[in-house]
GROMACS .gro file of C-alpha atoms in nm:
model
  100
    1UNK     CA    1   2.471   0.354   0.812
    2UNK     CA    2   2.569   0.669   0.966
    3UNK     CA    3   2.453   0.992   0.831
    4UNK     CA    4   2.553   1.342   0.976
    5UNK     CA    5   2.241   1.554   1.068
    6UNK     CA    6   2.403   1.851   1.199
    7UNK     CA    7   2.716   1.959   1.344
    8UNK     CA    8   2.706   2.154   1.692
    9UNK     CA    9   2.932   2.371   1.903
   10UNK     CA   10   3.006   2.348   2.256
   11UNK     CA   11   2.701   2.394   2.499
   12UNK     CA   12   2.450   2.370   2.187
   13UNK     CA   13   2.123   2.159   2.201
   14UNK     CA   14   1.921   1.977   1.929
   15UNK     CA   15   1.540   1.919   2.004
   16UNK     CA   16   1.402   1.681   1.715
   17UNK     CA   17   1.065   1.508   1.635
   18UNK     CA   18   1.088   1.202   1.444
   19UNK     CA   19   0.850   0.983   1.261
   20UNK     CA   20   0.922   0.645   1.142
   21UNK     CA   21   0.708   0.408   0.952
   22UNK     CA   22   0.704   0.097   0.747
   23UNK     CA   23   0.599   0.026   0.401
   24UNK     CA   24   0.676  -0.113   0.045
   25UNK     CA   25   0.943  -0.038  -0.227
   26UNK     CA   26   1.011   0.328  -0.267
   27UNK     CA   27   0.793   0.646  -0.148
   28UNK     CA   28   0.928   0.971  -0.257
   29UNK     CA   29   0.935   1.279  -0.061
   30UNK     CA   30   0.607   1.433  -0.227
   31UNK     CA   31   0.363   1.132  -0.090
   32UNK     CA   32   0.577   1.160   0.239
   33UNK     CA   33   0.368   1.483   0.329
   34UNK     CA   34   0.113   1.493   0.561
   35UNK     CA   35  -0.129   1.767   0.494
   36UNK     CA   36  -0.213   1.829   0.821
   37UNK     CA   37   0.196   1.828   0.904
   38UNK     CA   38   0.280   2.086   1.147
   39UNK     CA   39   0.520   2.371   0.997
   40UNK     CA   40   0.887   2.280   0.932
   41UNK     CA   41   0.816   1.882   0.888
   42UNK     CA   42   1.048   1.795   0.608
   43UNK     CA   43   0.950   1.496   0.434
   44UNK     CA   44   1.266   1.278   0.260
   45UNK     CA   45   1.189   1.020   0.058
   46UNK     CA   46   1.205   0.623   0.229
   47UNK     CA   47   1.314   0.336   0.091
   48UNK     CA   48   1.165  -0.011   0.256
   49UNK     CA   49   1.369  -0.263   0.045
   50UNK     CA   50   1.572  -0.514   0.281
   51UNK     CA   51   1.778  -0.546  -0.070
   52UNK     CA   52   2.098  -0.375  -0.030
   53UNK     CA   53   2.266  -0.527  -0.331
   54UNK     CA   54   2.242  -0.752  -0.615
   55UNK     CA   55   2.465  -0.944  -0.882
   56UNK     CA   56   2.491  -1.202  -1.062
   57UNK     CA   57   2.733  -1.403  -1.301
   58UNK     CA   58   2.654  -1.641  -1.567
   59UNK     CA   59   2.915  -1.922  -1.634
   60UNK     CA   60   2.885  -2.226  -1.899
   61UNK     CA   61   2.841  -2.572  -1.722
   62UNK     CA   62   2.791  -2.889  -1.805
   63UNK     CA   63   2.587  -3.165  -1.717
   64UNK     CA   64   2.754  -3.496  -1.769
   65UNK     CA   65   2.850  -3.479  -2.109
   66UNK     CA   66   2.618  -3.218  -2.221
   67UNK     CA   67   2.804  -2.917  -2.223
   68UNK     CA   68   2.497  -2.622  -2.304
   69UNK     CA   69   2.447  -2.496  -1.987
   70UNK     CA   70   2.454  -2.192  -1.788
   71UNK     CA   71   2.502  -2.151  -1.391
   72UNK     CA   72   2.366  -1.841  -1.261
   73UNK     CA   73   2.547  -1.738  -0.932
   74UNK     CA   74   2.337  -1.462  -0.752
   75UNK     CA   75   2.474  -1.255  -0.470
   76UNK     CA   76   2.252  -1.098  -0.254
   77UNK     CA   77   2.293  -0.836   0.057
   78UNK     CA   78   2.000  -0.808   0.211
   79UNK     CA   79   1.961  -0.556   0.572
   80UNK     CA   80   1.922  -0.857   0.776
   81UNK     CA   81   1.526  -0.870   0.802
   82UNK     CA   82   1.481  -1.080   0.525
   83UNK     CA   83   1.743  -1.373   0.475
   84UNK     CA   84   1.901  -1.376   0.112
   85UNK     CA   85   1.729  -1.720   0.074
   86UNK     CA   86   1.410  -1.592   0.163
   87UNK     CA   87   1.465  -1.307  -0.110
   88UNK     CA   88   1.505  -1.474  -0.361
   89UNK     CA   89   1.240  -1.731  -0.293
   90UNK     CA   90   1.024  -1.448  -0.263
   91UNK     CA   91   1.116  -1.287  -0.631
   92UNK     CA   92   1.080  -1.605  -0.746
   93UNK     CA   93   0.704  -1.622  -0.645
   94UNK     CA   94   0.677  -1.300  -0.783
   95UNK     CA   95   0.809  -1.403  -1.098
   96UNK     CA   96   0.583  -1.685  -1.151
   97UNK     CA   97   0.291  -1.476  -1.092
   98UNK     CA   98   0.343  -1.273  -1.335
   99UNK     CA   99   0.415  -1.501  -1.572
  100UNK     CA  100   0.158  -1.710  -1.521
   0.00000   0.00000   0.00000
């Protein structure tokens, strides 16, 4: 996506600093600072899903000529470093972790 940092007029320049990292899940703004950041370091929060959206439908089925079953159809958008596949395969795991 594109977002819109600042808007400048003719002849203006922009000096930034950036810092990029990688993690897990969701880190909000708070844990983002470094206590030894140098003044005017704004900290936003991150977000290091590759899930961009999910749903899902539920449809009866049947299976020969049993007819009490459910299809679940998932759709998943993922940012392209993780295939949807994978995802899921991956939650999956996850899921029988926990429940085991």
């Amino acid at each position: 996506k594109s977002h819109v940092i600042c808007h400048l007029d003719d002849g203006a320049d922009l000096f930034m600093e950036l810092t990029v990292n990688t993690g897990k899940g969701y880190v909000s703004a708070d844990k983002n600072k470094m206590e030894d950041a140098p003044i005017g370091l704004i900290p936003i929060d991150a977000i290091y899903s590759p899930i961009k959206k999910v749903s899902y439908d539920v449809q009866p089925t049947r299976e020969g000529q049993v007819l009490d079953y459910d299809k679940l159809t998932l759709k998943v958008e993922t940012d392209g470093s993780l295939t949807p596949d994978d995802a899921v395969a991956y939650a999956a795991r996850i899921m029988q972790d926990q429940l085991s």
